Structures are given as structure tokens and as C-alpha cells.
Amino acid sequence: MNGRERILASIQGQPTGRLPLMPITMMFAADQIGARYLDYVTDYRVLAEGQMRTAEKFGFDYVSAISDPAREPADLGAAIEFFPDQPPAVIEDRALLADKTRLAALRVPDPLAGRRMSDRVHGVALLKQRAGGDLLVEGWVEGPCAEAADLRGINTLMVDFYDDPAFVDDLFEFTVAMELEFAKAQIQAGADIIGVGDAAASLVGPKFYQGHVWAYEKKLIQGIHDLGAKVRLHICGNTRRILEGMGRTGADIVDLDYLAPVAAARAAMGPRQVLLGNLEPVGVLRNGSPEIVRDTVAACHRDAGENYIAGAGCEVCRDTPEANLRALCEYAHVSR
Amino acid sequence: MPELRELYDAILNGDHKTSAAVTREAIDAGIEPMELVSGYMVPAMDEVGKRFECEDYFIPELLLSARAMKAALELLRPLLAASGAKSAGRVVIGTVKGDLHDIGKNIVGAMLEGGGFEVIDLGADVAPQKFIAAIKERNPQLICLSALLTVTMPSMKTTIEAFKEAGVRDGVKVIVGGAPVTAEFAREIGADGFGENATAAVALARQLLQAA
Ligand code: B12
């Protein structure tokens, strides 16, 4: 059974042989091939090389086109700052939708127009070609809340929930339409699964998550399923209070950051939900020892029981000792 | 006579219009600005911080309350300055070089302001030179550094070292915070303190400036 088959089997609730393994790497993967992060996010060949080499070296079951949240905003014309060796970022002071009325005129960009979104689509195609069906290929889009935060400015969006909830819904509606187009292009390029990153959703609290965010996440996930791909929902931060809702979005895999206990997620989402996580990227994976990493992932596995995929709560930090990451991988390689 | 309890409630509930309206009425009725700050605004922001800690409030509520508090403070600031009322201290705050996360920093800044401090916010991605310039020009007693990335935590160290080189370190207290920062790290880099959250930041600021 290869990595791709293993993850797909896990999603179907079938036997997987051993634990599937899906840690998120971005800057870590760039460092593995000695590439500057700026090149990783602007040249899909660098990203594909970093992903392939890292997956091979550590025995991951998948590769991913995840890189930074500024691709869609860039193609919409938002002001972006690029850094030589860090992820590019949206400039919040000059947010595209600082003026709310601009939303009405916003059009979904063509994901194949040769800009930043296309670079990711090309990355997916190259990963598909290079992985040759052995590794699962993951595309990536932003979730409704994260993308809305990037377009409106996260500090402003948080207050919009009270000031103008109708605008928030309209903005979410737009982001879902855009992310579905982006997902479609990546699926057509060969993505087996689409990661939906909705970090900002962990900040809004259960009331707004249930009242606004959840329905749009569900719509996006349903849309991706209709396009024929699987979905991994990744909300970093403290999701303890919204776990139950996350389990009802229909996501095939739900990621847990370290602040959301695996046992609580299992209780909230039931035995069939595939859970992924949740080693603390800094405190355990980066600063711990191989023994601590092994004990921690074993505890996660025990709390999750069946339907579990090994991984960290969020991106593996760039300066993580290789021996620590190896300890996580080796645990998955020998456990069932 | 305005019902001052409404100011407390308005801040707690994040209602900036009422908070400004009550403040205006209070000013017209000749109530001491300091009485509003320490009697109603500081306790309201303290309660906001408590509710955040026990997960009753989340980021939207926090930012809403901060806005309501600021609406009142805008009106009071000229009066406070004219009356020569002593602020709890002057603070310069910013997120360190390379780091763009500013939500936590904004909340800490707002809570300090709510706690009676004068706050000068330098924004995010602030170079050490910019902090040093602010120290020289504005003469603060306390510097607050925020970082949310492990890769920018070293910027906190660089910033404190730059203070030493520029000869301004001894004149100020420096406290640090942000999700990945720990008390141990704060000690290692020679900061004067670490705060887990905004409430702790205010308590720490009070304690350090009292001792000074
Ligand atoms: C919002 C967010 C963003 C937004 C920031 C927008 C903004 N204007 O702030 C954007 C999208 C720009 C962003 C970008 C990135 N982010 Co980010 N982001 C977050 C997120 C979702 C929330 C952070 C937050 O605001 N928390 C809420 C506030 C209130 O908490 P806080 O900041 O900790 O502040 C509290 C305390 O720490 C304390 N405090 C804070 N400062 C201070 C200062 C003093 C003096 C004191 C005493 C106390 C104190 O008081 C505050 C109130 O209680 C977190 C994940 C999460 N859900 O937690 C990731 C997270 C912080 N980001 C992360 C990463 C990796 C990035 C990127 C590199 C992502 C990427 N790959 O593209 C970029 C880097 C950009 C850059 N150069 O800075 C990682 C950091 C990992 C690490 N430890 O290194 C996190 C943890 C996500 C993750 N698990 O991977 N991000």
C-alpha cells in the first residue's frame, strides 16, 4: 500500500496497514533544499522540489502545495509585502476592502491567469507528475473567515461581526465562490485532496462560528466534494469551543492544533471522524526531544483511537531538529 | 446627573456610542476625568480581560470593548492633559521586526490605556532603531514588545541589545509577550518581565513602574 492509498483508505474507514502521516511543512521544506522562502512561494518548481525531497526523506504519505495565504489576495489586487526568506503577507493598513463598498465590484480572479494562483495550480500539476500516484497530492485554499480577514483586515473583520453582520455574510459568500474556483483548478491539475485553512475561525468564538462561519465552511467543503476531491479542514489555534461544529462540516480530515485536545475532539465528533494532530509545533516538536515527541504522538494516538493520522498541530517550524521530526515519522511508520 | 454605571456597562458591552455619550454628559456635569477613568473605565476593562480568560469573551468582544474604551478616552484626553492628572506611566508598544501579528499587541495596548497608562503604539514589524527613537523623543518608562513567531522571537533579543548599545536600556523597563514567548525566554534575553495575557501585562506594568 502506498501513501496515497493509505490516506484514501483511512478516509474511507478501511484498514491502512500503519498510521498515515501528514505533517505540514513549508519553510522547513524550503530549508531542506536550501531554497529561499521567496523562491518557494513564487516558483512552483522550487515548491515541488522541496515537497518531494522532504516527503521522501522523512517518509510522508503526501505532498502539499500549501505555502502562504497571500495568493488569492494578490490576484485580486491587494497590497502584498514580499520578504526574502519569509512568507509574503497582506498589508493590513492598505486592505483591499478597507472600504466595504468595494466588495460589490470585486470579481473572482481567473486562477489560470498566470499570477500567484496559477503558480499554485502549476505546483499541484508538477507534484502530481512527480509523485506518480505514490503520494497523495494536496491542493490548498483559504477558508471563508481567513480569506475575509485577509481582504478586509483581520482587526476590522472581527468588529464587523457586530457592526455589519450582513456584510460579513456577503464577504463570506464571495470568498467561497472564489475558493471554489481555485479548488476546481487545483483538482483539475491533479489534487486528490484540498486543504481548507481557516485560521481566523479560531478567534471569533462559538457564537459567530456557528452563526456565520460554519455554514460557509460547509458550503465550501460540499462544493469541493462535488468537484470530486477530499477535504482536510485546518483551523489553527484554540478550537476547543468549536470542535463539534467542525465535525459537522463534512470534512474528511479534521486537523487539531495543540490547544484542542484530541480526546475532546473525539468526544465531540464521534468515532468515525478522521482526526489529525496535534503535537505542539514549538513546545514539543521543535523544543522537545525524540523521546518526548514519541510519547506525545503515542498519547494523541491513544486518545484518538481508530481513524487517526499522525501530524503536528500546525506547520512544522523551520528550525525543528530533524531527529524530532523523525521520531514522529517513525512512530507512524511502525504503528497501526 | 449622568448615570456613570452606564459607562462601565457600555465598555463591557462594547457599545462605543453610549460610552462616548455618557462620557460627554459626565464632562458637561463637571465630573473629574480621573474619576471616570479609575472608577469606571479601568474596572470595565479589567472585567473584559477576565471574561476573555474564562472564554466568555473572544477576539470580537475584546476589540469591541477596546473601541468603546477608546471612544471615552478620546474625549477625556485633552481634559486629563490640561488638569495635569498623572498618568499611570508612559508606555511604548510594538510588534518586533519581521512580525506582522498585531491583534494581541493591540489588545495589550488597549488594556494598558484602559488601565490609565499613556500608550504610544508603533505598530507591527518595528525595527529596533524605531523603538530607540521613540525612547529618546517620548521618554517612556516602559517598553512592551510583542512577537507571535518563533522566528521573530530573536528580534526581541536584538531589540534589547540595541537598547543597550544606544545607551537607553537602563532608563526603561522592558516587558515581552505573545503566544510562543515564555517567562524563561524573557529572563534569558534580559527583559524585565513577561505577561501571559493582557490582564497580566497591566498588572506587570503597574508593579514595575511602582517599584521604579
Ligand atoms: C491572525 C494570525 C495571522 C494573521 C495576522 C494578522 C494580524 N493583523 O495580526 C496573518 C494572516 C497576517 C498571519 C500571518 C502569518 N502567520 Co499567523 N497566525 C494568526 C493566528 C490565527 C492568530 C494570532 C492572534 O491574533 N491571536 C490572538 C491574540 C489575542 O493572541 P496573542 O497575540 O497571543 O496575544 C495575547 C498574549 O500573547 C499576550 N501578549 C501579546 N503580545 C504581548 C506583549 C506583551 C508585552 C505582553 C506582556 C503580553 C502580550 O496578550 C494577548 C492578549 O491576551 C495564529 C494561530 C492562532 N489561531 O492562534 C497564527 C500563528 C501565530 N501564525 C503563524 C504563522 C506561522 C504565520 C505565518 C508565517 C504564516 C504563513 N505560513 O504564511 C505568517 C507570518 C507573517 C509575519 N511575517 O508575521 C503561526 C506561528 C507559529 C510559530 N510559533 O512560529 C501561528 C501560531 C499559526 C500556526 N499554528 O502555525 N497570521
GROMACS .gro file of C-alpha atoms and ligand atoms in nm, chain A residues 26-27 37 67-69 83 86-90 92 150 154-155 199-200 202-203 234-238 257-259 281-282 313-315 317, chain B residues 52 59 62 93-94 98-108 143-152 156 175-180 193-201 204, ligand 1:
model
  168
   26MET     CA    1   0.652   2.488   0.428
   27MET     CA    2   0.957   2.687   0.542
   37TYR     CA    3   1.132   3.104   0.102
   67SER     CA    4   0.265   2.800   0.105
   68ASP     CA    5   0.110   3.127   0.226
   69PRO     CA    6  -0.232   3.292   0.246
   83PHE     CA    7   1.018   3.911   0.219
   86GLN     CA    8   0.959   3.456   0.499
   87PRO     CA    9   0.605   3.412   0.372
   88PRO     CA   10   0.461   3.711   0.189
   89ALA     CA   11   0.189   3.894   0.378
   90VAL     CA   12  -0.110   4.110   0.303
   92GLU     CA   13  -0.337   4.523   0.659
  150ASP     CA   14  -0.704   3.896   0.452
  154ILE     CA   15  -0.843   4.095   1.044
  155ASN     CA   16  -0.880   4.360   1.317
  199ALA     CA   17  -0.709   3.006   1.096
  200ALA     CA   18  -0.909   3.317   1.180
  202SER     CA   19  -1.046   3.005   1.593
  203LEU     CA   20  -1.059   3.368   1.706
  234HIS     CA   21  -0.725   2.305   0.910
  235ILE     CA   22  -0.812   2.564   1.175
  236CYS     CA   23  -0.509   2.651   1.384
  237GLY     CA   24  -0.527   2.799   1.728
  238ASN     CA   25  -0.765   2.716   2.009
  257ASP     CA   26  -0.391   2.228   1.680
  258TYR     CA   27  -0.229   2.156   2.014
  259LEU     CA   28  -0.471   2.375   2.206
  281PRO     CA   29   0.488   2.256   1.691
  282VAL     CA   30   0.708   2.472   1.914
  313GLY     CA   31  -0.093   2.076   1.530
  314CYS     CA   32   0.027   2.315   1.263
  315GLU     CA   33   0.323   2.383   1.035
  317CYS     CA   34   0.868   2.508   1.235
  388PHE     CA   35  -1.162   3.673   2.785
  395ILE     CA   36  -1.146   3.848   1.998
  398LEU     CA   37  -1.230   4.227   2.312
  429ILE     CA   38   0.442   4.926   2.247
  430GLY     CA   39   0.510   4.744   1.921
  434GLY     CA   40   0.978   4.078   1.096
  435ASP     CA   41   0.650   4.004   1.273
  436LEU     CA   42   0.317   4.130   1.142
  437HIS     CA   43   0.085   3.989   1.408
  438ASP     CA   44  -0.075   4.279   1.587
  439ILE     CA   45  -0.407   4.166   1.737
  440GLY     CA   46  -0.256   4.067   2.071
  441LYS     CA   47  -0.042   4.381   2.077
  442ASN     CA   48  -0.349   4.597   2.007
  443ILE     CA   49  -0.537   4.434   2.291
  444VAL     CA   50  -0.249   4.477   2.534
  479ILE     CA   51   0.857   4.930   2.655
  480CYS     CA   52   0.628   4.642   2.551
  481LEU     CA   53   0.749   4.402   2.284
  482SER     CA   54   0.518   4.151   2.120
  483ALA     CA   55   0.609   3.852   1.897
  484LEU     CA   56   0.397   3.563   1.766
  485LEU     CA   57   0.651   3.373   1.562
  486THR     CA   58   0.935   3.158   1.687
  487VAL     CA   59   1.144   3.304   1.407
  488THR     CA   60   1.089   3.660   1.531
  492MET     CA   61   1.321   4.071   2.088
  511ILE     CA   62   0.838   4.354   2.907
  512VAL     CA   63   0.768   4.091   2.644
  513GLY     CA   64   0.477   3.872   2.541
  514GLY     CA   65   0.299   3.686   2.263
  515ALA     CA   66   0.191   3.323   2.231
  516PRO     CA   67   0.533   3.150   2.191
  529GLY     CA   68   0.915   4.071   3.273
  530PHE     CA   69   0.678   3.853   3.077
  531GLY     CA   70   0.299   3.863   3.059
  532GLU     CA   71   0.083   3.571   2.958
  533ASN     CA   72  -0.210   3.790   2.854
  534ALA     CA   73  -0.330   4.149   2.853
  535THR     CA   74  -0.451   4.143   3.213
  536ALA     CA   75  -0.113   4.018   3.325
  537ALA     CA   76   0.050   4.289   3.114
  540LEU     CA   77   0.307   4.376   3.549
  549B12     C1   78  -0.420   3.608   1.286
  549B12     C2   79  -0.295   3.531   1.251
  549B12     C3   80  -0.219   3.575   1.142
  549B12     C4   81  -0.252   3.700   1.064
  549B12     C5   82  -0.204   3.823   1.145
  549B12     C6   83  -0.294   3.944   1.125
  549B12     C7   84  -0.272   4.047   1.230
  549B12     N1   85  -0.303   4.169   1.195
  549B12     O1   86  -0.230   4.025   1.343
  549B12     C8   87  -0.170   3.677   0.933
  549B12     C9   88  -0.259   3.611   0.829
  549B12    C10   89  -0.107   3.804   0.871
  549B12    C11   90  -0.067   3.577   0.978
  549B12    C12   91   0.050   3.554   0.909
  549B12    C13   92   0.142   3.459   0.945
  549B12     N2   93   0.130   3.369   1.047
  549B12    CO1   94  -0.008   3.376   1.179
  549B12     N3   95  -0.149   3.348   1.296
  549B12    C14   96  -0.257   3.416   1.324
  549B12    C15   97  -0.341   3.342   1.431
  549B12    C16   98  -0.459   3.277   1.355
  549B12    C17   99  -0.396   3.424   1.546
  549B12    C18  100  -0.294   3.509   1.623
  549B12    C19  101  -0.370   3.602   1.717
  549B12     O2  102  -0.401   3.715   1.681
  549B12     N4  103  -0.411   3.554   1.835
  549B12    C20  104  -0.496   3.625   1.928
  549B12    C21  105  -0.416   3.721   2.019
  549B12    C22  106  -0.510   3.797   2.112
  549B12     O3  107  -0.329   3.641   2.098
  549B12     P1  108  -0.174   3.680   2.122
  549B12     O4  109  -0.122   3.754   2.006
  549B12     O5  110  -0.102   3.563   2.171
  549B12     O6  111  -0.180   3.791   2.238
  549B12    C23  112  -0.215   3.765   2.371
  549B12    C24  113  -0.096   3.723   2.459
  549B12     O7  114   0.003   3.651   2.392
  549B12    C25  115  -0.047   3.849   2.521
  549B12     N5  116   0.052   3.934   2.451
  549B12    C26  117   0.069   3.956   2.319
  549B12     N6  118   0.165   4.045   2.299
  549B12    C27  119   0.211   4.084   2.418
  549B12    C28  120   0.310   4.175   2.454
  549B12    C29  121   0.341   4.196   2.588
  549B12    C30  122   0.446   4.293   2.627
  549B12    C31  123   0.270   4.122   2.688
  549B12    C32  124   0.304   4.140   2.830
  549B12    C33  125   0.169   4.031   2.651
  549B12    C34  126   0.141   4.012   2.517
  549B12     O8  127  -0.165   3.923   2.537
  549B12    C35  128  -0.255   3.900   2.428
  549B12    C36  129  -0.398   3.909   2.479
  549B12     O9  130  -0.426   3.815   2.579
  549B12    C37  131  -0.239   3.236   1.486
  549B12    C38  132  -0.299   3.098   1.516
  549B12    C39  133  -0.397   3.103   1.626
  549B12     N7  134  -0.523   3.077   1.595
  549B12    O10  135  -0.359   3.132   1.737
  549B12    C40  136  -0.138   3.224   1.371
  549B12    C41  137   0.010   3.200   1.403
  549B12    C42  138   0.055   3.293   1.513
  549B12     N8  139   0.075   3.237   1.276
  549B12    C43  140   0.171   3.158   1.245
  549B12    C44  141   0.245   3.166   1.125
  549B12    C45  142   0.348   3.057   1.101
  549B12    C46  143   0.224   3.272   1.036
  549B12    C47  144   0.293   3.289   0.901
  549B12    C48  145   0.442   3.260   0.895
  549B12    C49  146   0.205   3.201   0.813
  549B12    C50  147   0.238   3.161   0.681
  549B12     N9  148   0.297   3.043   0.669
  549B12    O11  149   0.201   3.234   0.593
  549B12    C51  150   0.265   3.437   0.866
  549B12    C52  151   0.378   3.530   0.913
  549B12    C53  152   0.357   3.673   0.881
  549B12    C54  153   0.454   3.757   0.958
  549B12    N10  154   0.569   3.791   0.900
  549B12    O12  155   0.430   3.792   1.072
  549B12    C55  156   0.195   3.051   1.349
  549B12    C56  157   0.316   3.079   1.436
  549B12    C57  158   0.396   2.954   1.461
  549B12    C58  159   0.515   2.993   1.539
  549B12    N11  160   0.502   2.984   1.670
  549B12    O13  161   0.615   3.033   1.486
  549B12    C59  162   0.058   3.050   1.424
  549B12    C60  163   0.064   3.010   1.572
  549B12    C61  164  -0.030   2.953   1.346
  549B12    C62  165   0.032   2.816   1.349
  549B12    N12  166  -0.009   2.732   1.440
  549B12    O14  167   0.116   2.787   1.266
  549B12    N13  168  -0.105   3.515   1.091
   0.00000   0.00000   0.00000
